[in-house]
mmCIF file of C-alpha atoms in Angstrom:
data_model
loop_
_atom_site.group_PDB
_atom_site.id
_atom_site.type_symbol
_atom_site.label_atom_id
_atom_site.label_comp_id
_atom_site.label_asym_id
_atom_site.label_seq_id
_atom_site.Cartn_x
_atom_site.Cartn_y
_atom_site.Cartn_z
ATOM 1 C CA UNK A 1 -147.884 34.772 55.551
ATOM 2 C CA UNK A 2 -147.810 38.579 55.916
ATOM 3 C CA UNK A 3 -145.514 40.763 53.805
ATOM 4 C CA UNK A 4 -143.007 41.351 56.630
ATOM 5 C CA UNK A 5 -142.506 37.624 57.279
ATOM 6 C CA UNK A 6 -142.339 36.973 53.549
ATOM 7 C CA UNK A 7 -139.660 39.628 53.170
ATOM 8 C CA UNK A 8 -137.599 38.062 56.014
ATOM 9 C CA UNK A 9 -137.986 34.624 54.431
ATOM 10 C CA UNK A 10 -136.670 35.985 51.135
ATOM 11 C CA UNK A 11 -133.705 37.735 52.751
ATOM 12 C CA UNK A 12 -132.592 34.543 54.442
ATOM 13 C CA UNK A 13 -133.646 32.135 51.737
ATOM 14 C CA UNK A 14 -131.307 29.724 49.980
ATOM 15 C CA UNK A 15 -133.055 30.565 46.733
ATOM 16 C CA UNK A 16 -131.881 34.153 46.991
ATOM 17 C CA UNK A 17 -128.317 32.973 47.532
ATOM 18 C CA UNK A 18 -128.471 30.665 44.529
ATOM 19 C CA UNK A 19 -130.082 33.347 42.324
ATOM 20 C CA UNK A 20 -127.245 35.719 43.143
ATOM 21 C CA UNK A 21 -124.693 33.003 42.441
ATOM 22 C CA UNK A 22 -126.305 32.446 39.015
ATOM 23 C CA UNK A 23 -126.124 36.146 38.239
ATOM 24 C CA UNK A 24 -122.415 36.275 39.123
ATOM 25 C CA UNK A 25 -121.745 33.496 36.637
ATOM 26 C CA UNK A 26 -122.744 35.956 33.935
ATOM 27 C CA UNK A 27 -120.124 38.458 35.072
ATOM 28 C CA UNK A 28 -117.046 36.516 33.919
ATOM 29 C CA UNK A 29 -115.498 39.532 32.224
ATOM 30 C CA UNK A 30 -115.615 41.510 35.484
ATOM 31 C CA UNK A 31 -114.124 38.626 37.495
ATOM 32 C CA UNK A 32 -111.358 38.071 34.937
ATOM 33 C CA UNK A 33 -110.348 41.725 35.026
ATOM 34 C CA UNK A 34 -109.307 41.401 38.698
ATOM 35 C CA UNK A 35 -107.424 38.076 38.410
ATOM 36 C CA UNK A 36 -104.201 39.794 39.425
ATOM 37 C CA UNK A 37 -105.759 40.319 42.841
ATOM 38 C CA UNK A 38 -108.085 37.309 43.416
ATOM 39 C CA UNK A 39 -108.895 34.066 41.728
ATOM 40 C CA UNK A 40 -112.324 33.746 40.077
ATOM 41 C CA UNK A 41 -113.571 31.494 42.892
ATOM 42 C CA UNK A 42 -112.302 33.842 45.656
ATOM 43 C CA UNK A 43 -113.802 36.911 44.056
ATOM 44 C CA UNK A 44 -117.144 35.176 43.393
ATOM 45 C CA UNK A 45 -117.503 34.208 47.079
ATOM 46 C CA UNK A 46 -116.501 37.672 48.302
ATOM 47 C CA UNK A 47 -119.033 39.364 45.998
ATOM 48 C CA UNK A 48 -121.730 36.867 46.963
ATOM 49 C CA UNK A 49 -121.202 37.582 50.647
ATOM 50 C CA UNK A 50 -121.254 41.351 49.963
ATOM 51 C CA UNK A 51 -124.596 40.937 48.222
ATOM 52 C CA UNK A 52 -126.033 38.831 51.059
ATOM 53 C CA UNK A 53 -124.919 41.375 53.685
ATOM 54 C CA UNK A 54 -126.285 44.254 51.577
ATOM 55 C CA UNK A 55 -122.838 45.736 51.100
ATOM 56 C CA UNK A 56 -123.748 45.601 47.426
ATOM 57 C CA UNK A 57 -127.317 46.628 46.636
ATOM 58 C CA UNK A 58 -129.292 43.795 45.167
ATOM 59 C CA UNK A 59 -132.766 44.262 43.730
ATOM 60 C CA UNK A 60 -134.906 41.387 45.028
ATOM 61 C CA UNK A 61 -138.465 40.913 43.873
ATOM 62 C CA UNK A 62 -141.066 38.301 44.492
ATOM 63 C CA UNK A 63 -143.079 37.335 41.408
ATOM 64 C CA UNK A 64 -145.637 34.561 41.731
ATOM 65 C CA UNK A 65 -143.907 33.526 44.978
ATOM 66 C CA UNK A 66 -140.578 33.141 43.127
ATOM 67 C CA UNK A 67 -137.490 35.085 44.032
ATOM 68 C CA UNK A 68 -136.109 37.271 41.245
ATOM 69 C CA UNK A 69 -132.716 38.961 41.648
ATOM 70 C CA UNK A 70 -131.085 41.788 39.704
ATOM 71 C CA UNK A 71 -127.500 42.984 40.241
ATOM 72 C CA UNK A 72 -125.989 45.977 38.463
ATOM 73 C CA UNK A 73 -122.485 45.200 37.154
ATOM 74 C CA UNK A 74 -121.345 48.761 37.840
ATOM 75 C CA UNK A 75 -122.241 48.411 41.550
ATOM 76 C CA UNK A 76 -120.170 45.229 41.707
ATOM 77 C CA UNK A 77 -117.205 46.941 40.039
ATOM 78 C CA UNK A 78 -117.539 49.955 42.342
ATOM 79 C CA UNK A 79 -117.505 47.706 45.466
ATOM 80 C CA UNK A 80 -114.423 45.862 44.208
ATOM 81 C CA UNK A 81 -112.476 49.006 43.370
ATOM 82 C CA UNK A 82 -113.600 51.232 46.241
ATOM 83 C CA UNK A 83 -113.838 48.771 49.130
ATOM 84 C CA UNK A 84 -112.418 45.335 48.466
ATOM 85 C CA UNK A 85 -109.051 46.149 46.872
ATOM 86 C CA UNK A 86 -108.197 49.237 48.992
ATOM 87 C CA UNK A 87 -109.004 47.273 52.175
ATOM 88 C CA UNK A 88 -107.104 44.082 51.204
ATOM 89 C CA UNK A 89 -103.588 43.610 52.469
ATOM 90 C CA UNK A 90 -101.389 41.148 50.569
ATOM 91 C CA UNK A 91 -98.799 39.379 52.695
ATOM 92 C CA UNK A 92 -95.953 36.840 52.205
ATOM 93 C CA UNK A 93 -93.309 35.237 54.366
ATOM 94 C CA UNK A 94 -91.049 38.091 53.372
ATOM 95 C CA UNK A 95 -93.088 40.233 55.835
ATOM 96 C CA UNK A 96 -91.633 40.448 59.316
ATOM 97 C CA UNK A 97 -95.034 40.320 61.011
ATOM 98 C CA UNK A 98 -95.970 37.104 59.181
ATOM 99 C CA UNK A 99 -92.769 35.407 60.301
ATOM 100 C CA UNK A 100 -93.397 36.631 63.827
ATOM 101 C CA UNK A 101 -96.913 35.169 63.775
ATOM 102 C CA UNK A 102 -95.624 31.835 62.486
ATOM 103 C CA UNK A 103 -93.121 31.642 65.344
ATOM 104 C CA UNK A 104 -95.848 32.626 67.838
ATOM 105 C CA UNK A 105 -98.195 29.949 66.414
ATOM 106 C CA UNK A 106 -95.541 27.254 66.816
ATOM 107 C CA UNK A 107 -94.648 28.316 70.381
ATOM 108 C CA UNK A 108 -98.342 28.645 71.317
ATOM 109 C CA UNK A 109 -99.008 25.103 70.149
ATOM 110 C CA UNK A 110 -96.175 23.764 72.310
ATOM 111 C CA UNK A 111 -97.392 25.933 75.227
ATOM 112 C CA UNK A 112 -100.807 24.243 75.010
ATOM 113 C CA UNK A 113 -99.290 20.754 75.292
ATOM 114 C CA UNK A 114 -97.035 21.901 78.107
ATOM 115 C CA UNK A 115 -99.922 23.527 80.019
ATOM 116 C CA UNK A 116 -98.448 27.068 79.830
ATOM 117 C CA UNK A 117 -101.709 28.617 78.604
ATOM 118 C CA UNK A 118 -105.410 28.467 79.463
ATOM 119 C CA UNK A 119 -106.150 27.024 76.009
ATOM 120 C CA UNK A 120 -106.456 23.246 76.002
ATOM 121 C CA UNK A 121 -105.715 20.454 73.537
ATOM 122 C CA UNK A 122 -109.420 19.668 73.369
ATOM 123 C CA UNK A 123 -111.653 22.490 72.105
ATOM 124 C CA UNK A 124 -115.399 22.605 71.358
ATOM 125 C CA UNK A 125 -114.710 24.112 67.959
ATOM 126 C CA UNK A 126 -113.056 20.840 67.004
ATOM 127 C CA UNK A 127 -116.042 18.727 68.105
ATOM 128 C CA UNK A 128 -114.255 17.616 71.256
ATOM 129 C CA UNK A 129 -111.565 15.723 69.417
ATOM 130 C CA UNK A 130 -107.965 16.014 70.485
ATOM 131 C CA UNK A 131 -106.056 18.391 68.273
ATOM 132 C CA UNK A 132 -102.669 17.562 66.828
ATOM 133 C CA UNK A 133 -99.702 19.900 67.011
ATOM 134 C CA UNK A 134 -99.822 20.823 63.307
ATOM 135 C CA UNK A 135 -103.556 21.528 63.438
ATOM 136 C CA UNK A 136 -103.076 23.906 66.350
ATOM 137 C CA UNK A 137 -100.242 25.764 64.569
ATOM 138 C CA UNK A 138 -102.205 26.180 61.340
ATOM 139 C CA UNK A 139 -105.456 27.184 63.036
ATOM 140 C CA UNK A 140 -103.661 29.681 65.302
ATOM 141 C CA UNK A 141 -101.870 31.159 62.311
ATOM 142 C CA UNK A 142 -105.053 31.416 60.192
ATOM 143 C CA UNK A 143 -107.067 32.775 63.121
ATOM 144 C CA UNK A 144 -104.586 35.589 63.833
ATOM 145 C CA UNK A 145 -103.353 36.494 60.358
ATOM 146 C CA UNK A 146 -106.158 39.057 60.142
ATOM 147 C CA UNK A 147 -104.463 40.991 62.994
ATOM 148 C CA UNK A 148 -101.337 41.340 60.801
ATOM 149 C CA UNK A 149 -103.496 42.624 57.955
ATOM 150 C CA UNK A 150 -105.192 45.185 60.249
ATOM 151 C CA UNK A 151 -101.795 46.313 61.653
ATOM 152 C CA UNK A 152 -100.426 46.801 58.120
ATOM 153 C CA UNK A 153 -103.516 48.722 56.954
ATOM 154 C CA UNK A 154 -103.624 51.039 59.941
ATOM 155 C CA UNK A 155 -99.882 51.753 59.895
ATOM 156 C CA UNK A 156 -100.011 52.441 56.169
ATOM 157 C CA UNK A 157 -103.049 54.717 56.235
ATOM 158 C CA UNK A 158 -102.613 56.528 59.572
ATOM 159 C CA UNK A 159 -98.826 56.559 60.085
ATOM 160 C CA UNK A 160 -99.055 55.011 63.572
ATOM 161 C CA UNK A 161 -97.298 52.128 65.248
ATOM 162 C CA UNK A 162 -99.413 49.115 66.159
ATOM 163 C CA UNK A 163 -98.417 46.557 68.746
ATOM 164 C CA UNK A 164 -100.209 43.202 68.575
ATOM 165 C CA UNK A 165 -100.820 40.941 71.543
ATOM 166 C CA UNK A 166 -98.355 38.043 71.438
ATOM 167 C CA UNK A 167 -98.309 37.134 75.116
ATOM 168 C CA UNK A 168 -98.591 33.493 76.171
ATOM 169 C CA UNK A 169 -99.752 33.175 79.745
ATOM 170 C CA UNK A 170 -101.805 31.029 82.056
ATOM 171 C CA UNK A 171 -103.686 34.136 83.048
ATOM 172 C CA UNK A 172 -106.368 35.391 80.622
ATOM 173 C CA UNK A 173 -107.664 38.910 81.062
ATOM 174 C CA UNK A 174 -111.399 39.387 80.738
ATOM 175 C CA UNK A 175 -111.145 42.057 78.018
ATOM 176 C CA UNK A 176 -107.734 41.617 76.490
ATOM 177 C CA UNK A 177 -107.196 43.891 73.515
ATOM 178 C CA UNK A 178 -105.752 42.359 70.372
ATOM 179 C CA UNK A 179 -104.054 45.714 69.852
ATOM 180 C CA UNK A 180 -101.877 46.204 72.916
ATOM 181 C CA UNK A 181 -101.359 49.949 72.626
ATOM 182 C CA UNK A 182 -105.003 50.782 71.860
ATOM 183 C CA UNK A 183 -106.714 53.104 74.332
ATOM 184 C CA UNK A 184 -109.791 50.894 74.428
ATOM 185 C CA UNK A 185 -110.081 47.072 74.038
ATOM 186 C CA UNK A 186 -110.259 45.991 70.402
ATOM 187 C CA UNK A 187 -111.307 42.538 69.229
ATOM 188 C CA UNK A 188 -110.085 41.377 65.777
ATOM 189 C CA UNK A 189 -111.844 38.279 64.416
ATOM 190 C CA UNK A 190 -110.621 36.483 61.334
ATOM 191 C CA UNK A 191 -112.409 33.863 59.289
ATOM 192 C CA UNK A 192 -111.226 31.822 56.272
ATOM 193 C CA UNK A 193 -114.896 31.518 55.225
ATOM 194 C CA UNK A 194 -115.241 34.049 52.414
ATOM 195 C CA UNK A 195 -119.043 33.551 52.374
ATOM 196 C CA UNK A 196 -119.406 34.664 55.994
ATOM 197 C CA UNK A 197 -121.627 37.728 56.428
ATOM 198 C CA UNK A 198 -121.736 38.214 60.183
ATOM 199 C CA UNK A 199 -119.040 40.153 62.056
ATOM 200 C CA UNK A 200 -118.804 39.148 65.709
ATOM 201 C CA UNK A 201 -117.261 40.522 68.870
ATOM 202 C CA UNK A 202 -117.336 39.476 72.554
ATOM 203 C CA UNK A 203 -119.339 41.679 74.850
ATOM 204 C CA UNK A 204 -117.865 44.819 76.438
ATOM 205 C CA UNK A 205 -115.148 45.428 73.853
ATOM 206 C CA UNK A 206 -115.054 48.981 72.512
ATOM 207 C CA UNK A 207 -114.562 47.912 68.852
ATOM 208 C CA UNK A 208 -114.835 44.819 66.797
ATOM 209 C CA UNK A 209 -112.928 44.374 63.519
ATOM 210 C CA UNK A 210 -113.880 41.695 61.037
ATOM 211 C CA UNK A 211 -111.351 40.178 58.592
ATOM 212 C CA UNK A 212 -111.533 37.513 55.883
ATOM 213 C CA UNK A 213 -108.319 35.666 55.173
ATOM 214 C CA UNK A 214 -107.236 33.627 52.168
ATOM 215 C CA UNK A 215 -104.359 31.393 53.302
ATOM 216 C CA UNK A 216 -102.833 28.816 50.924
ATOM 217 C CA UNK A 217 -103.321 25.168 51.999
ATOM 218 C CA UNK A 218 -100.480 23.362 53.816
ATOM 219 C CA UNK A 219 -99.090 26.758 54.858
ATOM 220 C CA UNK A 220 -96.635 25.262 57.298
ATOM 221 C CA UNK A 221 -95.007 23.171 54.569
ATOM 222 C CA UNK A 222 -94.957 26.188 52.260
ATOM 223 C CA UNK A 223 -93.305 28.297 54.966
ATOM 224 C CA UNK A 224 -90.697 25.604 55.514
ATOM 225 C CA UNK A 225 -89.952 25.514 51.767
ATOM 226 C CA UNK A 226 -89.911 29.307 51.518
ATOM 227 C CA UNK A 227 -87.160 29.712 54.105
ATOM 228 C CA UNK A 228 -85.233 26.866 52.465
ATOM 229 C CA UNK A 229 -85.802 24.507 55.395
ATOM 230 C CA UNK A 230 -85.627 21.583 53.003
ATOM 231 C CA UNK A 231 -81.939 22.308 52.407
ATOM 232 C CA UNK A 232 -81.012 21.122 55.911
ATOM 233 C CA UNK A 233 -83.215 18.038 55.482
ATOM 234 C CA UNK A 234 -81.553 17.126 52.182
ATOM 235 C CA UNK A 235 -78.051 17.615 53.527
ATOM 236 C CA UNK A 236 -78.887 15.524 56.603
ATOM 237 C CA UNK A 237 -80.361 12.802 54.388
ATOM 238 C CA UNK A 238 -77.207 12.499 52.270
ATOM 239 C CA UNK A 239 -75.361 11.152 55.285
ATOM 240 C CA UNK A 240 -78.080 8.690 56.128
ATOM 241 C CA UNK A 241 -78.734 7.090 52.720
ATOM 242 C CA UNK A 242 -76.987 3.859 53.626
ATOM 243 C CA UNK A 243 -79.269 3.458 56.661
ATOM 244 C CA UNK A 244 -82.412 3.637 54.589
ATOM 245 C CA UNK A 245 -84.190 0.448 53.518
ATOM 246 C CA UNK A 246 -84.708 1.639 49.936
ATOM 247 C CA UNK A 247 -82.192 0.903 47.157
ATOM 248 C CA UNK A 248 -79.384 3.436 47.293
ATOM 249 C CA UNK A 249 -79.738 4.419 43.630
ATOM 250 C CA UNK A 250 -83.483 5.092 44.071
ATOM 251 C CA UNK A 251 -83.091 7.287 47.123
ATOM 252 C CA UNK A 252 -80.203 9.178 45.519
ATOM 253 C CA UNK A 253 -82.458 9.969 42.596
ATOM 254 C CA UNK A 254 -85.119 11.247 44.998
ATOM 255 C CA UNK A 255 -82.574 13.413 46.799
ATOM 256 C CA UNK A 256 -81.311 14.822 43.463
ATOM 257 C CA UNK A 257 -84.886 15.647 42.389
ATOM 258 C CA UNK A 258 -85.531 17.396 45.747
ATOM 259 C CA UNK A 259 -82.292 19.350 45.439
ATOM 260 C CA UNK A 260 -83.365 20.591 42.027
ATOM 261 C CA UNK A 261 -86.833 21.435 43.236
ATOM 262 C CA UNK A 262 -86.003 23.153 46.522
ATOM 263 C CA UNK A 263 -82.442 24.426 46.146
ATOM 264 C CA UNK A 264 -82.269 25.497 42.537
ATOM 265 C CA UNK A 265 -85.899 26.583 41.909
ATOM 266 C CA UNK A 266 -86.364 29.311 44.520
ATOM 267 C CA UNK A 267 -86.820 26.728 47.344
ATOM 268 C CA UNK A 268 -89.669 25.052 45.514
ATOM 269 C CA UNK A 269 -91.360 28.232 44.308
ATOM 270 C CA UNK A 270 -94.496 27.366 46.284
ATOM 271 C CA UNK A 271 -97.210 30.006 46.543
ATOM 272 C CA UNK A 272 -97.089 31.721 49.942
ATOM 273 C CA UNK A 273 -99.232 34.714 49.132
ATOM 274 C CA UNK A 274 -101.772 35.534 51.840
ATOM 275 C CA UNK A 275 -104.723 37.901 51.359
ATOM 276 C CA UNK A 276 -106.487 39.628 54.230
ATOM 277 C CA UNK A 277 -109.681 41.623 53.494
ATOM 278 C CA UNK A 278 -110.475 44.011 56.338
ATOM 279 C CA UNK A 279 -114.280 44.107 55.983
ATOM 280 C CA UNK A 280 -114.792 46.863 58.493
ATOM 281 C CA UNK A 281 -115.303 47.680 62.187
ATOM 282 C CA UNK A 282 -118.243 48.252 64.474
ATOM 283 C CA UNK A 283 -118.981 49.285 68.063
ATOM 284 C CA UNK A 284 -120.683 46.618 70.141
ATOM 285 C CA UNK A 285 -123.798 47.915 71.908
ATOM 286 C CA UNK A 286 -126.799 46.467 73.734
ATOM 287 C CA UNK A 287 -128.814 47.078 70.532
ATOM 288 C CA UNK A 288 -126.657 44.738 68.434
ATOM 289 C CA UNK A 289 -126.130 42.132 71.164
ATOM 290 C CA UNK A 290 -127.404 38.720 70.016
ATOM 291 C CA UNK A 291 -128.705 36.507 72.798
ATOM 292 C CA UNK A 292 -127.994 32.779 73.102
ATOM 293 C CA UNK A 293 -130.640 30.824 71.181
ATOM 294 C CA UNK A 294 -131.495 33.603 68.756
ATOM 295 C CA UNK A 295 -131.347 32.815 65.057
ATOM 296 C CA UNK A 296 -129.406 34.633 62.352
ATOM 297 C CA UNK A 297 -129.682 34.194 58.625
ATOM 298 C CA UNK A 298 -127.390 31.531 57.169
ATOM 299 C CA UNK A 299 -126.068 30.654 60.639
ATOM 300 C CA UNK A 300 -128.999 29.435 62.662
ATOM 301 C CA UNK A 301 -129.093 29.407 66.438
ATOM 302 C CA UNK A 302 -126.425 31.351 68.325
ATOM 303 C CA UNK A 303 -124.620 29.282 70.985
ATOM 304 C CA UNK A 304 -123.002 32.130 72.854
ATOM 305 C CA UNK A 305 -124.204 35.683 73.620
ATOM 306 C CA UNK A 306 -122.098 38.204 71.706
#
């Protein structure tokens, strides 16, 4: 194997990934110092992906055909403080745009079932299985939350007004910009995979923006609790207790516990904090176009030209 092929093998090797992961385990003090922003697990994965994508310089050597990795702690801290934190937008259901997206996600899911959009209930990304209503809502919300983060970051830094695309139609434009008032078509792609290292964009867009999102699990239930939706359910249940098959005393205890949890403890006090890291943007060109069938590190074969 020549040196060029060996270098490529090292860059894409699992051993390099694991060596970096081992090095990060020795940086507990650094990880702990940013716990107010990210959990240890979240930060570890974000740093690992930055190392794999060369956003953080990593010294990789091959000694006796073994991969040796060195990472400078100061470079990691610099990346966190100068890129990660400044480009991360923290959101909650107190933000108007987040509520707007939730409403859009719910309506979009119903539109799919009613045939009011080109999207279908069955999608290749779900291995051809029929998707349930809740799954569509959650996946739509997670897939578009990065747009809210980008909007917030741009409006904060550049004092401009951003309009996001929230149209639901049976007609799909070929190059529909995710930012409606942009002069050129912009594609914003969001992934919940913090280890992802490849930004992607469909052909013929002027700009592609890549976002990583950290969304709490069961976000629909958390949103329902946050807006005190359980209050209506509890009040409704009180009038139906006698119709339930459970013992009345048992169900009344359950209702009392739920009242305490959701009505007297800040509607359940469930975590609804969402984090969106805007990794960066790029301009799609013929030079960075990846053909169908080509292989990329850590992904494998590409199924669609982009």
